[in-house]
Amino acid sequence: MTLESSDVQNRERIENDLEMNFMVEAAAGTGKTTSIVGRMVNLIASGKCKIENIAAATFTRKAAAELRERFHAKLRYEAKRDRSADEIARLNRAMERIEYAFVGTFHSFCSLLLRERPIECGVEPGFREIDETEDMQIRDQAWQLFLNDLYSQQDQRLVRMHDLGLKTNDLKECLDRFVEFPDVQDWPHAAPDPIDLDSFQSEVRSYVEDMRSISSCFPSARGSDKLMSRYENIVRAADNADWRVHGDFFDLLELFDTTGGATLSGWHDKAIARVEKNRFADFREAIARPALDWWYQHRYQFVVELLEHARSIYDRLRKASGGLDFQDLLLRAAAALKTRPGLRSYF
């Protein structure tokens, strides 16, 4: 396989244009690591950078280990090539002091910065790092305390959760995602415009009754047809739902938010099959989805407020533990470097 001339030129610039900063975007397996290692070695050989000033950060420990190994191997290889005495001396010195270069994950790099200047970075000296297992334990504890508060105080939000069809297990999964974005301070949740819910329910009731009438004539052998079973499931769900509870009604409506799946061969009357297949699709687009979109926006406002309360408990527990998680490391280091010019100069 031959490389395009522009690609070759870009690779050469990455490795040899040492006075220029680059942002490289490329798919996996296209040689990014090779180019990075070549640039690191050329920085050393040219004298533009000492091994103590090399920093290479990756997302995973595995990638960091590979990068470190390839960097060391490239230093050895280049030191044996036909180079000037000064270049060889610099490369040999780098190999002797390779442990002074930072090659690791972004999180470990941020941890290194914070530990070197903890006071200026606003962290406790000797802070400990919270791993993923401990962080999940803190999340679980925070969620349980949050629920205990709601139940012990007979909080009206429990009634609201029931009316909105919200289950605690689903909300716990939302919290696990919510706390992963501590840098997001504003979660906009303006209430949507009201809708005529009675009108939507009337449309659904009418359609369900038509489904009930049609489904009584369905054959028992249906082949691969899905629409007949879907009709029967919707009728059963409608009979069991408490239409006065919004959560029940919209749970029922979610059964309409799928493709019909009708196959003509399973129906006694193919003309009816075509009509019902099209009707189901039209109802989904004209009634079900607009109503569900409103419902999701309507619940979002309440859910965000719940999650913000639960996250405040999580933040309190995490702070009491005296540890910093991966997100803390990134945010604290970034904030310190952004707001303190002296730290930027030092590092």
Short mmCIF file of C-alpha atoms in Angstrom, two decimals:
data_model
loop_
_atom_site.label_atom_id
_atom_site.label_comp_id
_atom_site.label_asym_id
_atom_site.label_seq_id
_atom_site.Cartn_x
_atom_site.Cartn_y
_atom_site.Cartn_z
CA MET A 1 0.00 0.00 0.00
CA THR A 2 1.38 3.38 -0.97
CA LEU A 3 0.78 6.52 1.04
CA GLU A 4 -0.61 9.64 -0.55
CA SER A 5 2.01 12.37 -0.92
CA SER A 6 0.04 14.71 1.34
CA ASP A 7 -0.06 12.01 4.03
CA VAL A 8 3.70 11.48 3.80
CA GLN A 9 4.27 15.21 4.07
CA ASN A 10 2.03 15.45 7.11
CA ARG A 11 3.87 12.61 8.83
CA GLU A 12 7.20 14.26 8.11
CA ARG A 13 5.96 17.56 9.50
CA ILE A 14 4.77 15.91 12.71
CA GLU A 15 8.16 14.30 13.29
CA ASN A 16 10.43 17.10 12.06
CA ASP A 17 8.66 20.47 12.31
CA LEU A 18 9.59 20.87 15.96
CA GLU A 19 8.77 24.59 16.25
CA MET A 20 5.10 24.05 15.41
CA ASN A 21 2.26 22.62 17.50
CA PHE A 22 -0.09 20.17 15.80
CA MET A 23 -3.48 18.64 16.43
CA VAL A 24 -3.59 15.31 14.61
CA GLU A 25 -6.87 13.55 13.82
CA ALA A 26 -6.65 10.03 12.42
CA ALA A 27 -8.36 6.68 12.77
CA ALA A 28 -7.01 3.85 14.89
CA GLY A 29 -4.06 1.98 13.40
CA THR A 30 -2.97 4.77 11.06
CA GLY A 31 0.38 5.43 12.73
CA LYS A 32 -0.29 8.20 15.23
CA THR A 33 1.86 6.56 17.90
CA THR A 34 4.72 6.07 15.45
CA SER A 35 4.63 9.75 14.54
CA ILE A 36 4.44 10.85 18.17
CA VAL A 37 7.38 8.67 19.15
CA GLY A 38 9.39 9.99 16.20
CA ARG A 39 8.66 13.56 17.25
CA MET A 40 9.65 12.88 20.87
CA VAL A 41 12.96 11.35 19.80
CA ASN A 42 13.72 14.18 17.39
CA LEU A 43 13.02 16.73 20.11
CA ILE A 44 15.64 15.00 22.25
CA ALA A 45 18.21 14.51 19.48
CA SER A 46 17.97 18.10 18.27
CA GLY A 47 18.52 19.50 21.74
CA LYS A 48 15.23 21.39 21.65
CA CYS A 49 13.94 19.40 24.60
CA LYS A 50 15.48 17.46 27.47
CA ILE A 51 14.13 14.15 28.66
CA GLU A 52 12.97 15.84 31.88
CA ASN A 53 10.63 18.07 29.86
CA ILE A 54 8.97 15.33 27.83
CA ALA A 55 5.32 14.66 28.67
CA ALA A 56 3.19 12.21 26.70
CA ALA A 57 -0.32 11.47 27.97
CA THR A 58 -2.78 8.82 26.82
CA PHE A 59 -6.24 7.72 27.87
CA THR A 60 -5.42 4.20 29.10
CA ARG A 61 -2.64 2.51 31.06
CA LYS A 62 -2.24 -0.05 28.29
CA ALA A 63 -1.66 2.66 25.68
CA ALA A 64 0.76 4.43 28.02
CA ALA A 65 2.77 1.24 28.54
CA GLU A 66 2.99 0.68 24.78
CA LEU A 67 4.04 4.29 24.17
CA ARG A 68 6.72 4.10 26.86
CA GLU A 69 8.12 0.86 25.41
CA ARG A 70 8.19 2.19 21.86
CA PHE A 71 9.79 5.45 22.94
CA HIS A 72 12.59 3.60 24.72
CA ALA A 73 13.12 1.28 21.73
CA LYS A 74 13.25 4.23 19.33
CA LEU A 75 15.83 6.00 21.50
CA ARG A 76 18.05 2.90 21.43
CA TYR A 77 17.64 2.50 17.69
CA GLU A 78 18.40 6.13 16.85
CA ALA A 79 21.42 6.22 19.17
CA LYS A 80 23.04 3.48 17.05
CA ARG A 81 22.47 5.21 13.73
CA ASP A 82 24.87 7.46 11.87
CA ARG A 83 24.27 10.71 13.72
CA SER A 84 26.41 13.54 14.99
CA ALA A 85 28.29 13.08 18.23
CA ASP A 86 26.08 15.67 19.96
CA GLU A 87 22.88 13.94 18.88
CA ILE A 88 24.13 10.53 20.03
CA ALA A 89 25.18 12.01 23.36
CA ARG A 90 21.73 13.53 23.88
CA LEU A 91 20.01 10.26 22.98
CA ASN A 92 22.24 8.24 25.32
CA ARG A 93 21.64 10.70 28.15
CA ALA A 94 17.89 10.41 27.54
CA MET A 95 18.06 6.62 27.82
CA GLU A 96 19.98 6.89 31.09
CA ARG A 97 17.38 9.27 32.52
CA ILE A 98 14.28 7.98 30.78
CA GLU A 99 12.42 7.64 34.07
CA TYR A 100 12.38 11.45 34.26
CA ALA A 101 10.07 11.67 31.24
CA PHE A 102 6.36 11.48 31.92
CA VAL A 103 4.59 8.86 29.83
CA GLY A 104 1.26 7.90 31.34
CA THR A 105 -2.46 8.59 31.45
CA PHE A 106 -4.04 12.03 31.54
CA HIS A 107 -5.30 11.30 35.05
CA SER A 108 -1.88 10.34 36.36
CA PHE A 109 -0.38 13.44 34.71
CA CYS A 110 -2.92 15.68 36.45
CA SER A 111 -2.29 13.86 39.73
CA LEU A 112 1.43 14.53 39.35
CA LEU A 113 0.81 18.27 38.88
CA LEU A 114 -1.52 18.47 41.87
CA ARG A 115 0.85 16.58 44.17
CA GLU A 116 3.77 18.81 43.24
CA ARG A 117 1.93 22.05 44.04
CA PRO A 118 -1.13 21.05 46.12
CA ILE A 119 -1.71 24.33 47.97
CA GLU A 120 -1.72 26.46 44.83
CA CYS A 121 -3.98 23.91 43.15
CA GLY A 122 -6.47 23.99 46.02
CA VAL A 123 -6.18 20.36 47.12
CA GLU A 124 -5.11 18.71 50.35
CA PRO A 125 -1.44 17.68 50.44
CA GLY A 126 -1.24 13.91 50.37
CA PHE A 127 -4.73 13.53 48.89
CA ARG A 128 -5.69 10.04 47.83
CA GLU A 129 -7.21 8.99 44.55
CA ILE A 130 -10.61 7.33 44.40
CA ASP A 131 -10.76 4.44 41.95
CA GLU A 132 -13.84 3.45 39.96
CA THR A 133 -14.91 0.77 42.45
CA GLU A 134 -14.88 3.14 45.42
CA ASP A 135 -16.57 5.85 43.37
CA MET A 136 -19.44 3.48 42.52
CA GLN A 137 -19.77 2.62 46.20
CA ILE A 138 -20.06 6.31 47.06
CA ARG A 139 -22.68 6.77 44.35
CA ASP A 140 -24.69 3.84 45.72
CA GLN A 141 -24.46 5.22 49.25
CA ALA A 142 -25.48 8.70 48.11
CA TRP A 143 -28.48 7.33 46.23
CA GLN A 144 -29.60 5.28 49.22
CA LEU A 145 -29.32 8.30 51.52
CA PHE A 146 -31.27 10.35 49.00
CA LEU A 147 -34.09 7.78 48.90
CA ASN A 148 -34.07 7.45 52.69
CA ASP A 149 -34.57 11.20 52.95
CA LEU A 150 -37.52 11.07 50.58
CA TYR A 151 -39.23 8.15 52.32
CA SER A 152 -38.54 9.24 55.90
CA GLN A 153 -40.00 12.68 55.21
CA GLN A 154 -42.85 11.33 53.07
CA ASP A 155 -41.66 13.74 50.45
CA GLN A 156 -44.31 14.72 47.90
CA ARG A 157 -41.76 14.12 45.19
CA LEU A 158 -42.41 10.40 45.65
CA VAL A 159 -46.01 10.95 44.58
CA ARG A 160 -44.76 13.03 41.69
CA MET A 161 -42.35 10.26 40.67
CA HIS A 162 -45.20 7.75 40.60
CA ASP A 163 -47.41 10.04 38.54
CA LEU A 164 -44.58 10.59 36.07
CA GLY A 165 -43.90 6.87 35.77
CA LEU A 166 -40.37 7.22 37.14
CA LYS A 167 -38.72 4.20 38.75
CA THR A 168 -35.90 4.55 41.26
CA ASN A 169 -33.69 2.04 39.45
CA ASP A 170 -33.93 4.06 36.24
CA LEU A 171 -33.11 7.27 38.10
CA LYS A 172 -30.07 5.64 39.73
CA GLU A 173 -28.71 4.91 36.26
CA CYS A 174 -29.33 8.56 35.37
CA LEU A 175 -27.39 9.66 38.46
CA ASP A 176 -24.44 7.49 37.47
CA ARG A 177 -24.26 9.42 34.20
CA PHE A 178 -25.12 12.78 35.73
CA VAL A 179 -22.19 12.84 38.17
CA GLU A 180 -19.73 12.16 35.35
CA PHE A 181 -20.20 15.73 34.11
CA PRO A 182 -19.31 17.89 37.12
CA ASP A 183 -18.04 20.64 34.83
CA VAL A 184 -21.55 21.21 33.44
CA GLN A 185 -23.07 23.84 35.69
CA ASP A 186 -26.24 24.62 33.77
CA TRP A 187 -28.74 21.96 32.76
CA PRO A 188 -31.48 23.95 31.00
CA HIS A 189 -34.88 22.50 31.67
CA ALA A 190 -37.59 24.96 30.70
CA ALA A 191 -41.07 23.48 30.96
CA PRO A 192 -42.66 22.65 27.58
CA ASP A 193 -45.90 24.27 26.49
CA PRO A 194 -48.99 22.43 27.79
CA ILE A 195 -50.84 20.00 25.54
CA ASP A 196 -54.45 18.85 25.39
CA LEU A 197 -53.93 15.51 27.13
CA ASP A 198 -57.64 14.65 27.03
CA SER A 199 -57.56 14.91 23.26
CA PHE A 200 -54.55 12.58 23.02
CA GLN A 201 -56.21 10.06 25.34
CA SER A 202 -59.38 10.17 23.28
CA GLU A 203 -57.41 9.38 20.13
CA VAL A 204 -55.66 6.47 21.84
CA ARG A 205 -58.90 5.05 23.31
CA SER A 206 -60.56 5.11 19.92
CA TYR A 207 -57.65 3.33 18.27
CA VAL A 208 -57.40 0.75 21.05
CA GLU A 209 -61.09 -0.13 20.62
CA ASP A 210 -60.53 -0.61 16.90
CA MET A 211 -57.56 -2.85 17.73
CA ARG A 212 -59.76 -4.85 20.10
CA SER A 213 -62.35 -5.42 17.39
CA ILE A 214 -59.82 -6.37 14.73
CA SER A 215 -57.70 -8.62 16.97
CA SER A 216 -60.67 -10.87 17.75
CA CYS A 217 -60.39 -12.11 14.16
CA PHE A 218 -56.65 -12.77 14.16
CA PRO A 219 -55.51 -16.30 13.23
CA SER A 220 -53.44 -18.30 15.70
CA ALA A 221 -50.75 -19.05 13.09
CA ARG A 222 -49.15 -15.74 12.11
CA GLY A 223 -45.74 -16.56 10.70
CA SER A 224 -43.34 -13.65 11.07
CA ASP A 225 -46.03 -10.99 11.46
CA LYS A 226 -45.51 -8.72 14.50
CA LEU A 227 -48.37 -6.27 14.15
CA MET A 228 -51.08 -8.69 15.28
CA SER A 229 -49.22 -9.52 18.50
CA ARG A 230 -48.52 -5.82 19.00
CA TYR A 231 -52.23 -5.03 18.74
CA GLU A 232 -53.05 -7.68 21.35
CA ASN A 233 -50.32 -6.45 23.70
CA ILE A 234 -51.54 -2.87 23.42
CA VAL A 235 -55.14 -3.89 24.17
CA ARG A 236 -54.03 -5.81 27.27
CA ALA A 237 -51.84 -2.92 28.43
CA ALA A 238 -54.71 -0.47 27.91
CA ASP A 239 -57.03 -2.64 30.01
CA ASN A 240 -54.50 -2.83 32.84
CA ALA A 241 -53.44 0.82 32.78
CA ASP A 242 -54.82 3.46 35.12
CA TRP A 243 -55.46 6.18 32.59
CA ARG A 244 -55.73 8.75 35.37
CA VAL A 245 -52.04 8.21 36.15
CA HIS A 246 -50.00 9.98 33.53
CA GLY A 247 -47.12 7.54 33.89
CA ASP A 248 -49.39 4.60 33.05
CA PHE A 249 -50.85 6.33 30.02
CA PHE A 250 -47.49 7.28 28.54
CA ASP A 251 -46.08 3.81 29.26
CA LEU A 252 -48.95 2.57 27.10
CA LEU A 253 -48.19 5.16 24.45
CA GLU A 254 -44.57 3.97 24.24
CA LEU A 255 -45.89 0.68 22.85
CA PHE A 256 -46.89 2.62 19.74
CA ASP A 257 -43.40 4.04 19.21
CA THR A 258 -42.13 1.21 17.03
CA THR A 259 -42.54 -0.07 13.50
CA GLY A 260 -45.66 -2.07 12.79
CA GLY A 261 -44.03 -5.20 11.42
CA ALA A 262 -47.00 -6.41 9.41
CA THR A 263 -46.48 -9.17 6.83
CA LEU A 264 -49.37 -9.67 4.44
CA SER A 265 -49.07 -13.46 4.39
CA GLY A 266 -50.21 -13.78 7.99
CA TRP A 267 -53.50 -11.93 7.58
CA HIS A 268 -56.77 -13.36 6.28
CA ASP A 269 -57.42 -10.14 4.39
CA LYS A 270 -54.35 -8.56 2.81
CA ALA A 271 -56.19 -5.30 2.13
CA ILE A 272 -56.92 -4.89 5.84
CA ALA A 273 -53.29 -5.72 6.62
CA ARG A 274 -52.13 -2.88 4.37
CA VAL A 275 -54.59 -0.44 5.93
CA GLU A 276 -53.61 -1.37 9.49
CA LYS A 277 -49.89 -1.26 8.74
CA ASN A 278 -50.22 2.27 7.36
CA ARG A 279 -52.58 3.35 10.12
CA PHE A 280 -50.15 2.22 12.80
CA ALA A 281 -47.30 4.15 11.17
CA ASP A 282 -49.44 7.27 10.74
CA PHE A 283 -50.64 7.13 14.34
CA ARG A 284 -47.07 6.77 15.58
CA GLU A 285 -45.94 9.88 13.70
CA ALA A 286 -49.01 12.06 14.23
CA ILE A 287 -50.03 11.15 17.79
CA ALA A 288 -47.63 8.90 19.71
CA ARG A 289 -44.30 10.58 19.03
CA PRO A 290 -45.43 14.20 19.50
CA ALA A 291 -47.08 13.25 22.79
CA LEU A 292 -44.04 11.27 23.94
CA ASP A 293 -41.68 14.11 23.01
CA TRP A 294 -43.74 16.42 25.19
CA TRP A 295 -43.77 13.84 27.98
CA TYR A 296 -40.01 13.41 28.00
CA GLN A 297 -39.48 17.18 28.14
CA HIS A 298 -42.10 17.46 30.86
CA ARG A 299 -40.37 14.84 33.02
CA TYR A 300 -36.88 16.17 32.29
CA GLN A 301 -37.37 19.28 34.41
CA PHE A 302 -38.35 17.23 37.46
CA VAL A 303 -35.65 14.60 36.91
CA VAL A 304 -32.84 17.18 36.69
CA GLU A 305 -33.96 18.73 39.98
CA LEU A 306 -33.96 15.28 41.62
CA LEU A 307 -30.52 14.45 40.26
CA GLU A 308 -29.08 17.76 41.41
CA HIS A 309 -30.28 16.99 44.93
CA ALA A 310 -28.83 13.47 44.81
CA ARG A 311 -25.54 14.75 43.39
CA SER A 312 -25.19 17.22 46.27
CA ILE A 313 -25.24 14.23 48.64
CA TYR A 314 -22.72 12.42 46.46
CA ASP A 315 -20.42 15.47 46.43
CA ARG A 316 -20.65 15.73 50.21
CA LEU A 317 -19.75 12.08 50.74
CA ARG A 318 -16.89 12.25 48.27
CA LYS A 319 -15.47 15.33 49.96
CA ALA A 320 -15.77 13.68 53.37
CA SER A 321 -13.79 10.70 52.06
CA GLY A 322 -10.82 13.00 51.43
CA GLY A 323 -10.28 11.60 47.95
CA LEU A 324 -10.35 12.84 44.39
CA ASP A 325 -11.80 10.86 41.52
CA PHE A 326 -10.59 10.93 37.93
CA GLN A 327 -12.83 13.86 37.02
CA ASP A 328 -11.57 15.83 40.04
CA LEU A 329 -7.99 15.33 38.92
CA LEU A 330 -8.71 16.66 35.45
CA LEU A 331 -10.83 19.61 36.55
CA ARG A 332 -8.59 20.72 39.44
CA ALA A 333 -5.45 20.60 37.31
CA ALA A 334 -7.10 22.41 34.40
CA ALA A 335 -8.53 25.11 36.67
CA ALA A 336 -5.21 25.69 38.42
CA LEU A 337 -3.28 26.03 35.17
CA LYS A 338 -5.96 28.27 33.68
CA THR A 339 -6.19 30.72 36.57
CA ARG A 340 -2.59 30.77 37.87
CA PRO A 341 0.02 32.05 35.41
CA GLY A 342 2.77 31.27 37.92
CA LEU A 343 1.87 27.59 37.86
CA ARG A 344 1.88 27.52 34.08
CA SER A 345 5.37 29.04 34.08
CA TYR A 346 6.58 26.62 36.75
CA PHE A 347 5.43 23.53 34.89
#
